[in-house]
Amino acid sequence: SKELPLSKELLGLIEDLERAGVMFAVASGRQFQNLYRLFYPVRDKVVFIPENGSWVSYRGSCLYESVIPGKRARAIIADILSDESKEVLVSGKYTYYMNPRTESFMNRMLRYIRATVTFVNSFDDIAEPVIKISAYYDGDISERGAGGLIERWSDGLYAVISAKKWVDFTAGNKGVAARFVMEHFGIAPDETAVFGDDNNDVPLFGVTRNSWCLARSEEAVRVKAAYTTTDTINEIRNLILR
């Protein structure tokens, strides 16, 4: 959705977490640039896990990344493009690459998501490693061949339907990235709490017993978490004050 300033409540929470010696990480399907702008006031207090866990950034340094092999990336892109109803979005670390088929998709990325975008005439022109490939359908993608895409390309990759409009392919996932962060900073599973609300958050629920899902999430997502909540910020504050 459109980027809005972080609430004072969330900014205050992140500040309080740092004072309590607790690290805060944001794990999202969004690109790094979106997250960095959103969390700019507290950018040095946040671990960024963008692109469904494809890489990890902290205080300007890349700590971890996972890449889709080039030959496989090209094959997935070609498969998505073979369906004229779908759009392709390819992620580098700091930009999306796109060659939009429709003006509505271009407007969605530029005006609604406010993404950092590089336009290409051909996806073969992308020089940097590919960290995520997304298929977009302006409707319910689960009813438009998402299963076939996932069946053909999920072997060795993480594939997930997100927000009912996207199928995302990555070499890693949020759970793998979270485990890396925990090991890198010496944080034990019992010292970790995770929160999520969509399919791409499910891998997070396996890294610790302290997992929460928002009550408004789909049943298939809720059953993977240990607990549910209607107020993430309040839940985190309660954990700190125990």
PDB file of C-alpha atoms in Angstrom:
ATOM      1  CA  SER A   1       0.000   0.000   0.000  1.00  0.00           C
ATOM      2  CA  LYS A   2       0.992   3.660  -0.170  1.00  0.00           C
ATOM      3  CA  GLU A   3       3.737   4.567   2.238  1.00  0.00           C
ATOM      4  CA  LEU A   4       2.452   6.466   5.248  1.00  0.00           C
ATOM      5  CA  PRO A   5       4.639   7.766   8.082  1.00  0.00           C
ATOM      6  CA  LEU A   6       5.184   5.232  10.838  1.00  0.00           C
ATOM      7  CA  SER A   7       2.914   5.844  13.789  1.00  0.00           C
ATOM      8  CA  LYS A   8       4.406   7.523  16.836  1.00  0.00           C
ATOM      9  CA  GLU A   9       3.405   4.394  18.729  1.00  0.00           C
ATOM     10  CA  LEU A  10       5.550   2.145  16.548  1.00  0.00           C
ATOM     11  CA  LEU A  11       8.464   4.576  16.493  1.00  0.00           C
ATOM     12  CA  GLY A  12       8.292   4.759  20.275  1.00  0.00           C
ATOM     13  CA  LEU A  13       8.203   0.986  20.519  1.00  0.00           C
ATOM     14  CA  ILE A  14      11.359   0.608  18.406  1.00  0.00           C
ATOM     15  CA  GLU A  15      13.148   3.211  20.539  1.00  0.00           C
ATOM     16  CA  ASP A  16      12.052   1.434  23.725  1.00  0.00           C
ATOM     17  CA  LEU A  17      13.177  -1.927  22.354  1.00  0.00           C
ATOM     18  CA  GLU A  18      16.653  -0.601  21.697  1.00  0.00           C
ATOM     19  CA  ARG A  19      16.884   0.823  25.214  1.00  0.00           C
ATOM     20  CA  ALA A  20      15.844  -2.578  26.558  1.00  0.00           C
ATOM     21  CA  GLY A  21      18.557  -4.295  24.497  1.00  0.00           C
ATOM     22  CA  VAL A  22      16.056  -5.946  22.146  1.00  0.00           C
ATOM     23  CA  MET A  23      16.619  -5.946  18.384  1.00  0.00           C
ATOM     24  CA  PHE A  24      13.737  -5.148  16.035  1.00  0.00           C
ATOM     25  CA  ALA A  25      13.618  -6.661  12.540  1.00  0.00           C
ATOM     26  CA  VAL A  26      11.120  -5.990   9.787  1.00  0.00           C
ATOM     27  CA  ALA A  27      10.608  -8.974   7.458  1.00  0.00           C
ATOM     28  CA  SER A  28       8.562  -8.146   4.385  1.00  0.00           C
ATOM     29  CA  GLY A  29       7.803  -9.045   0.805  1.00  0.00           C
ATOM     30  CA  ARG A  30       8.515  -5.408  -0.049  1.00  0.00           C
ATOM     31  CA  GLN A  31      11.766  -4.217  -1.546  1.00  0.00           C
ATOM     32  CA  PHE A  32      14.482  -2.717   0.643  1.00  0.00           C
ATOM     33  CA  GLN A  33      14.001   0.810  -0.709  1.00  0.00           C
ATOM     34  CA  ASN A  34      10.354   0.866   0.364  1.00  0.00           C
ATOM     35  CA  LEU A  35      11.209  -0.364   3.852  1.00  0.00           C
ATOM     36  CA  TYR A  36      14.167   1.986   4.239  1.00  0.00           C
ATOM     37  CA  ARG A  37      12.039   5.026   3.431  1.00  0.00           C
ATOM     38  CA  LEU A  38       9.289   3.823   5.730  1.00  0.00           C
ATOM     39  CA  PHE A  39      11.587   3.211   8.705  1.00  0.00           C
ATOM     40  CA  TYR A  40      13.988   6.067   7.935  1.00  0.00           C
ATOM     41  CA  PRO A  41      13.638   7.795  11.332  1.00  0.00           C
ATOM     42  CA  VAL A  42      14.839   4.602  13.057  1.00  0.00           C
ATOM     43  CA  ARG A  43      16.866   3.121  10.195  1.00  0.00           C
ATOM     44  CA  ASP A  44      19.933   2.363  12.352  1.00  0.00           C
ATOM     45  CA  LYS A  45      17.797   0.591  14.950  1.00  0.00           C
ATOM     46  CA  VAL A  46      16.160  -1.865  12.531  1.00  0.00           C
ATOM     47  CA  VAL A  47      17.306  -5.085  10.856  1.00  0.00           C
ATOM     48  CA  PHE A  48      15.826  -5.128   7.357  1.00  0.00           C
ATOM     49  CA  ILE A  49      14.737  -8.475   5.877  1.00  0.00           C
ATOM     50  CA  PRO A  50      13.188  -7.507   2.515  1.00  0.00           C
ATOM     51  CA  GLU A  51      11.995  -9.499  -0.507  1.00  0.00           C
ATOM     52  CA  ASN A  52      10.574 -12.435   1.482  1.00  0.00           C
ATOM     53  CA  GLY A  53      13.878 -13.004   3.237  1.00  0.00           C
ATOM     54  CA  SER A  54      16.096 -12.855   0.158  1.00  0.00           C
ATOM     55  CA  TRP A  55      18.650 -10.690   1.936  1.00  0.00           C
ATOM     56  CA  VAL A  56      19.415  -8.963   5.217  1.00  0.00           C
ATOM     57  CA  SER A  57      20.619  -5.393   5.705  1.00  0.00           C
ATOM     58  CA  TYR A  58      21.729  -3.771   8.947  1.00  0.00           C
ATOM     59  CA  ARG A  59      23.183  -0.286   9.312  1.00  0.00           C
ATOM     60  CA  GLY A  60      24.060  -0.104   5.625  1.00  0.00           C
ATOM     61  CA  SER A  61      25.714  -3.520   5.360  1.00  0.00           C
ATOM     62  CA  CYS A  62      24.442  -6.606   3.565  1.00  0.00           C
ATOM     63  CA  LEU A  63      24.779  -9.469   6.039  1.00  0.00           C
ATOM     64  CA  TYR A  64      23.180 -12.220   3.955  1.00  0.00           C
ATOM     65  CA  GLU A  65      21.699 -12.800   0.508  1.00  0.00           C
ATOM     66  CA  SER A  66      20.188 -15.639  -1.506  1.00  0.00           C
ATOM     67  CA  VAL A  67      20.146 -15.648  -5.306  1.00  0.00           C
ATOM     68  CA  ILE A  68      18.104 -17.522  -7.910  1.00  0.00           C
ATOM     69  CA  PRO A  69      20.499 -19.175 -10.410  1.00  0.00           C
ATOM     70  CA  GLY A  70      20.527 -17.277 -13.697  1.00  0.00           C
ATOM     71  CA  LYS A  71      19.415 -20.101 -15.994  1.00  0.00           C
ATOM     72  CA  ARG A  72      16.509 -20.966 -13.736  1.00  0.00           C
ATOM     73  CA  ALA A  73      15.545 -17.336 -13.328  1.00  0.00           C
ATOM     74  CA  ARG A  74      15.297 -16.901 -17.091  1.00  0.00           C
ATOM     75  CA  ALA A  75      13.172 -20.049 -17.395  1.00  0.00           C
ATOM     76  CA  ILE A  76      10.716 -18.886 -14.701  1.00  0.00           C
ATOM     77  CA  ILE A  77      10.420 -15.469 -16.297  1.00  0.00           C
ATOM     78  CA  ALA A  78       9.730 -17.032 -19.699  1.00  0.00           C
ATOM     79  CA  ASP A  79       7.062 -19.283 -18.194  1.00  0.00           C
ATOM     80  CA  ILE A  80       5.255 -16.361 -16.568  1.00  0.00           C
ATOM     81  CA  LEU A  81       5.449 -14.310 -19.767  1.00  0.00           C
ATOM     82  CA  SER A  82       3.863 -17.162 -21.726  1.00  0.00           C
ATOM     83  CA  ASP A  83       0.560 -16.219 -20.036  1.00  0.00           C
ATOM     84  CA  GLU A  84      -0.463 -12.837 -21.428  1.00  0.00           C
ATOM     85  CA  SER A  85      -2.681 -12.144 -18.400  1.00  0.00           C
ATOM     86  CA  LYS A  86       0.306 -12.091 -16.019  1.00  0.00           C
ATOM     87  CA  GLU A  87       2.966  -9.491 -15.362  1.00  0.00           C
ATOM     88  CA  VAL A  88       6.553 -10.159 -14.310  1.00  0.00           C
ATOM     89  CA  LEU A  89       8.447  -8.282 -11.622  1.00  0.00           C
ATOM     90  CA  VAL A  90      12.122  -9.122 -11.082  1.00  0.00           C
ATOM     91  CA  SER A  91      13.937  -8.005  -7.944  1.00  0.00           C
ATOM     92  CA  GLY A  92      17.507  -6.883  -7.599  1.00  0.00           C
ATOM     93  CA  LYS A  93      18.704  -5.684  -4.220  1.00  0.00           C
ATOM     94  CA  TYR A  94      17.834  -2.030  -4.660  1.00  0.00           C
ATOM     95  CA  THR A  95      15.422  -1.933  -7.585  1.00  0.00           C
ATOM     96  CA  TYR A  96      12.620  -3.808  -9.298  1.00  0.00           C
ATOM     97  CA  TYR A  97      13.009  -4.550 -12.986  1.00  0.00           C
ATOM     98  CA  MET A  98       9.852  -4.413 -15.039  1.00  0.00           C
ATOM     99  CA  ASN A  99       8.553  -4.274 -18.589  1.00  0.00           C
ATOM    100  CA  PRO A 100       4.859  -3.635 -17.910  1.00  0.00           C
ATOM    101  CA  ARG A 101       2.231  -4.989 -20.227  1.00  0.00           C
ATOM    102  CA  THR A 102      -0.489  -2.700 -18.892  1.00  0.00           C
ATOM    103  CA  GLU A 103      -0.667   0.859 -17.677  1.00  0.00           C
ATOM    104  CA  SER A 104      -2.584  -0.297 -14.602  1.00  0.00           C
ATOM    105  CA  PHE A 105       0.330  -2.471 -13.466  1.00  0.00           C
ATOM    106  CA  MET A 106       2.804   0.343 -14.041  1.00  0.00           C
ATOM    107  CA  ASN A 107       0.600   2.719 -12.046  1.00  0.00           C
ATOM    108  CA  ARG A 108       0.251   0.158  -9.276  1.00  0.00           C
ATOM    109  CA  MET A 109       4.023  -0.131  -8.888  1.00  0.00           C
ATOM    110  CA  LEU A 110       4.835   3.573  -9.252  1.00  0.00           C
ATOM    111  CA  ARG A 111       1.884   5.330  -7.639  1.00  0.00           C
ATOM    112  CA  TYR A 112       0.390   2.823  -5.206  1.00  0.00           C
ATOM    113  CA  ILE A 113       3.388   0.815  -4.037  1.00  0.00           C
ATOM    114  CA  ARG A 114       5.779   3.694  -4.811  1.00  0.00           C
ATOM    115  CA  ALA A 115       8.481   1.238  -5.738  1.00  0.00           C
ATOM    116  CA  THR A 116      11.976   1.980  -6.964  1.00  0.00           C
ATOM    117  CA  VAL A 117      11.826   0.673 -10.534  1.00  0.00           C
ATOM    118  CA  THR A 118      14.133   0.173 -13.514  1.00  0.00           C
ATOM    119  CA  PHE A 119      12.428  -0.329 -16.873  1.00  0.00           C
ATOM    120  CA  VAL A 120      13.979  -2.858 -19.261  1.00  0.00           C
ATOM    121  CA  ASN A 121      13.164  -3.768 -22.842  1.00  0.00           C
ATOM    122  CA  SER A 122      14.050  -7.376 -22.047  1.00  0.00           C
ATOM    123  CA  PHE A 123      14.556  -9.154 -18.753  1.00  0.00           C
ATOM    124  CA  ASP A 124      17.697 -10.633 -20.318  1.00  0.00           C
ATOM    125  CA  ASP A 125      19.210  -7.152 -19.951  1.00  0.00           C
ATOM    126  CA  ILE A 126      19.356  -7.475 -16.146  1.00  0.00           C
ATOM    127  CA  ALA A 127      23.013  -7.587 -15.177  1.00  0.00           C
ATOM    128  CA  GLU A 128      22.820  -8.090 -11.409  1.00  0.00           C
ATOM    129  CA  PRO A 129      21.855 -11.304  -9.577  1.00  0.00           C
ATOM    130  CA  VAL A 130      18.125 -11.970  -9.298  1.00  0.00           C
ATOM    131  CA  ILE A 131      16.868 -12.360  -5.728  1.00  0.00           C
ATOM    132  CA  LYS A 132      13.122 -12.630  -6.364  1.00  0.00           C
ATOM    133  CA  ILE A 133      10.793 -13.235  -9.301  1.00  0.00           C
ATOM    134  CA  SER A 134       7.118 -12.377  -9.008  1.00  0.00           C
ATOM    135  CA  ALA A 135       4.119 -13.129 -11.171  1.00  0.00           C
ATOM    136  CA  TYR A 136       1.255 -10.664 -10.848  1.00  0.00           C
ATOM    137  CA  TYR A 137      -2.357 -11.123 -11.902  1.00  0.00           C
ATOM    138  CA  ASP A 138      -4.961  -8.383 -11.527  1.00  0.00           C
ATOM    139  CA  GLY A 139      -7.485 -10.670  -9.883  1.00  0.00           C
ATOM    140  CA  ASP A 140      -7.248 -13.785  -7.721  1.00  0.00           C
ATOM    141  CA  ILE A 141      -4.052 -15.385  -8.954  1.00  0.00           C
ATOM    142  CA  SER A 142      -4.878 -18.672  -7.210  1.00  0.00           C
ATOM    143  CA  GLU A 143      -7.638 -19.042  -9.771  1.00  0.00           C
ATOM    144  CA  ARG A 144      -5.343 -18.161 -12.648  1.00  0.00           C
ATOM    145  CA  GLY A 145      -2.702 -20.856 -12.807  1.00  0.00           C
ATOM    146  CA  ALA A 146      -0.676 -20.132  -9.686  1.00  0.00           C
ATOM    147  CA  GLY A 147      -0.688 -23.819  -8.831  1.00  0.00           C
ATOM    148  CA  GLY A 148       0.907 -24.737 -12.133  1.00  0.00           C
ATOM    149  CA  LEU A 149       3.671 -22.185 -11.712  1.00  0.00           C
ATOM    150  CA  ILE A 150       4.400 -23.317  -8.179  1.00  0.00           C
ATOM    151  CA  GLU A 151       4.370 -26.984  -9.173  1.00  0.00           C
ATOM    152  CA  ARG A 152       6.806 -26.391 -12.033  1.00  0.00           C
ATOM    153  CA  TRP A 153       9.296 -24.165 -10.233  1.00  0.00           C
ATOM    154  CA  SER A 154       9.162 -24.678  -6.458  1.00  0.00           C
ATOM    155  CA  ASP A 155      11.705 -27.518  -6.386  1.00  0.00           C
ATOM    156  CA  GLY A 156      14.703 -25.978  -4.640  1.00  0.00           C
ATOM    157  CA  LEU A 157      13.029 -22.574  -4.413  1.00  0.00           C
ATOM    158  CA  TYR A 158      10.528 -21.031  -2.028  1.00  0.00           C
ATOM    159  CA  ALA A 159       7.230 -20.248  -3.755  1.00  0.00           C
ATOM    160  CA  VAL A 160       4.301 -18.499  -2.113  1.00  0.00           C
ATOM    161  CA  ILE A 161       1.045 -16.764  -3.034  1.00  0.00           C
ATOM    162  CA  SER A 162       0.962 -13.312  -1.473  1.00  0.00           C
ATOM    163  CA  ALA A 163      -1.995 -10.929  -1.144  1.00  0.00           C
ATOM    164  CA  LYS A 164      -3.938 -13.155  -3.591  1.00  0.00           C
ATOM    165  CA  LYS A 165      -2.369 -11.329  -6.540  1.00  0.00           C
ATOM    166  CA  TRP A 166       1.271 -12.419  -6.495  1.00  0.00           C
ATOM    167  CA  VAL A 167       3.275 -15.610  -6.766  1.00  0.00           C
ATOM    168  CA  ASP A 168       6.785 -14.987  -5.439  1.00  0.00           C
ATOM    169  CA  PHE A 169       9.819 -17.184  -6.083  1.00  0.00           C
ATOM    170  CA  THR A 170      12.954 -16.833  -3.953  1.00  0.00           C
ATOM    171  CA  ALA A 171      15.980 -18.925  -3.092  1.00  0.00           C
ATOM    172  CA  GLY A 172      15.459 -18.211   0.617  1.00  0.00           C
ATOM    173  CA  ASN A 173      12.539 -17.264   2.821  1.00  0.00           C
ATOM    174  CA  LYS A 174      11.811 -15.219   5.926  1.00  0.00           C
ATOM    175  CA  GLY A 175      12.448 -18.164   8.231  1.00  0.00           C
ATOM    176  CA  VAL A 176      15.903 -18.847   6.785  1.00  0.00           C
ATOM    177  CA  ALA A 177      16.788 -15.162   7.006  1.00  0.00           C
ATOM    178  CA  ALA A 178      15.499 -14.887  10.573  1.00  0.00           C
ATOM    179  CA  ARG A 179      17.590 -17.877  11.633  1.00  0.00           C
ATOM    180  CA  PHE A 180      20.630 -16.231  10.062  1.00  0.00           C
ATOM    181  CA  VAL A 181      19.959 -13.029  12.018  1.00  0.00           C
ATOM    182  CA  MET A 182      19.531 -14.985  15.241  1.00  0.00           C
ATOM    183  CA  GLU A 183      22.796 -16.880  14.739  1.00  0.00           C
ATOM    184  CA  HIS A 184      24.678 -13.782  13.563  1.00  0.00           C
ATOM    185  CA  PHE A 185      23.746 -11.792  16.671  1.00  0.00           C
ATOM    186  CA  GLY A 186      23.745 -14.720  19.100  1.00  0.00           C
ATOM    187  CA  ILE A 187      20.011 -14.653  19.797  1.00  0.00           C
ATOM    188  CA  ALA A 188      18.411 -17.897  20.984  1.00  0.00           C
ATOM    189  CA  PRO A 189      14.988 -19.122  19.790  1.00  0.00           C
ATOM    190  CA  ASP A 190      13.523 -18.593  23.261  1.00  0.00           C
ATOM    191  CA  GLU A 191      14.746 -14.976  23.112  1.00  0.00           C
ATOM    192  CA  THR A 192      12.947 -14.417  19.819  1.00  0.00           C
ATOM    193  CA  ALA A 193       9.333 -13.509  19.046  1.00  0.00           C
ATOM    194  CA  VAL A 194       7.834 -13.330  15.554  1.00  0.00           C
ATOM    195  CA  PHE A 195       4.637 -11.815  14.190  1.00  0.00           C
ATOM    196  CA  GLY A 196       2.987 -12.318  10.807  1.00  0.00           C
ATOM    197  CA  ASP A 197      -0.263 -12.165   8.898  1.00  0.00           C
ATOM    198  CA  ASP A 198       0.225 -13.619   5.399  1.00  0.00           C
ATOM    199  CA  ASN A 199       1.428 -16.759   3.640  1.00  0.00           C
ATOM    200  CA  ASN A 200       4.956 -15.431   3.238  1.00  0.00           C
ATOM    201  CA  ASP A 201       5.209 -15.136   7.042  1.00  0.00           C
ATOM    202  CA  VAL A 202       4.595 -18.837   7.701  1.00  0.00           C
ATOM    203  CA  PRO A 203       8.335 -19.775   7.591  1.00  0.00           C
ATOM    204  CA  LEU A 204       8.888 -17.334  10.469  1.00  0.00           C
ATOM    205  CA  PHE A 205       6.621 -19.353  12.728  1.00  0.00           C
ATOM    206  CA  GLY A 206       9.089 -22.236  12.705  1.00  0.00           C
ATOM    207  CA  VAL A 207      12.043 -20.352  14.193  1.00  0.00           C
ATOM    208  CA  THR A 208      10.631 -20.003  17.719  1.00  0.00           C
ATOM    209  CA  ARG A 209       7.775 -21.146  19.923  1.00  0.00           C
ATOM    210  CA  ASN A 210       6.983 -17.468  20.466  1.00  0.00           C
ATOM    211  CA  SER A 211       4.987 -16.887  17.283  1.00  0.00           C
ATOM    212  CA  TRP A 212       1.922 -14.710  16.813  1.00  0.00           C
ATOM    213  CA  CYS A 213      -0.449 -14.295  13.916  1.00  0.00           C
ATOM    214  CA  LEU A 214      -2.932 -11.472  13.504  1.00  0.00           C
ATOM    215  CA  ALA A 215      -6.473 -12.626  14.181  1.00  0.00           C
ATOM    216  CA  ARG A 216      -7.657 -11.254  10.836  1.00  0.00           C
ATOM    217  CA  SER A 217      -5.337 -13.582   8.891  1.00  0.00           C
ATOM    218  CA  GLU A 218      -6.595 -16.498   6.844  1.00  0.00           C
ATOM    219  CA  GLU A 219      -7.160 -19.734   8.764  1.00  0.00           C
ATOM    220  CA  ALA A 220      -4.368 -21.491   6.856  1.00  0.00           C
ATOM    221  CA  VAL A 221      -1.925 -18.908   8.215  1.00  0.00           C
ATOM    222  CA  ARG A 222      -3.356 -18.649  11.740  1.00  0.00           C
ATOM    223  CA  VAL A 223      -3.010 -22.360  12.452  1.00  0.00           C
ATOM    224  CA  LYS A 224       0.752 -22.193  11.886  1.00  0.00           C
ATOM    225  CA  ALA A 225       1.339 -19.702  14.706  1.00  0.00           C
ATOM    226  CA  ALA A 226       1.304 -20.519  18.412  1.00  0.00           C
ATOM    227  CA  TYR A 227      -0.834 -17.509  19.335  1.00  0.00           C
ATOM    228  CA  THR A 228      -3.092 -14.899  17.781  1.00  0.00           C
ATOM    229  CA  THR A 229      -3.361 -11.209  18.546  1.00  0.00           C
ATOM    230  CA  THR A 230      -5.300  -8.150  17.485  1.00  0.00           C
ATOM    231  CA  ASP A 231      -2.631  -5.687  18.662  1.00  0.00           C
ATOM    232  CA  THR A 232       0.976  -6.449  17.755  1.00  0.00           C
ATOM    233  CA  ILE A 233       2.481  -3.373  19.406  1.00  0.00           C
ATOM    234  CA  ASN A 234       0.725  -4.032  22.692  1.00  0.00           C
ATOM    235  CA  GLU A 235       1.718  -7.703  22.525  1.00  0.00           C
ATOM    236  CA  ILE A 236       5.377  -6.779  22.093  1.00  0.00           C
ATOM    237  CA  ARG A 237       5.208  -4.299  24.971  1.00  0.00           C
ATOM    238  CA  ASN A 238       3.740  -6.980  27.215  1.00  0.00           C
ATOM    239  CA  LEU A 239       6.637  -9.287  26.310  1.00  0.00           C
ATOM    240  CA  ILE A 240       9.206  -6.631  27.201  1.00  0.00           C
ATOM    241  CA  LEU A 241       7.578  -5.807  30.523  1.00  0.00           C
ATOM    242  CA  ARG A 242       7.238  -9.403  31.734  1.00  0.00           C
TER     243      ARG A 242
END
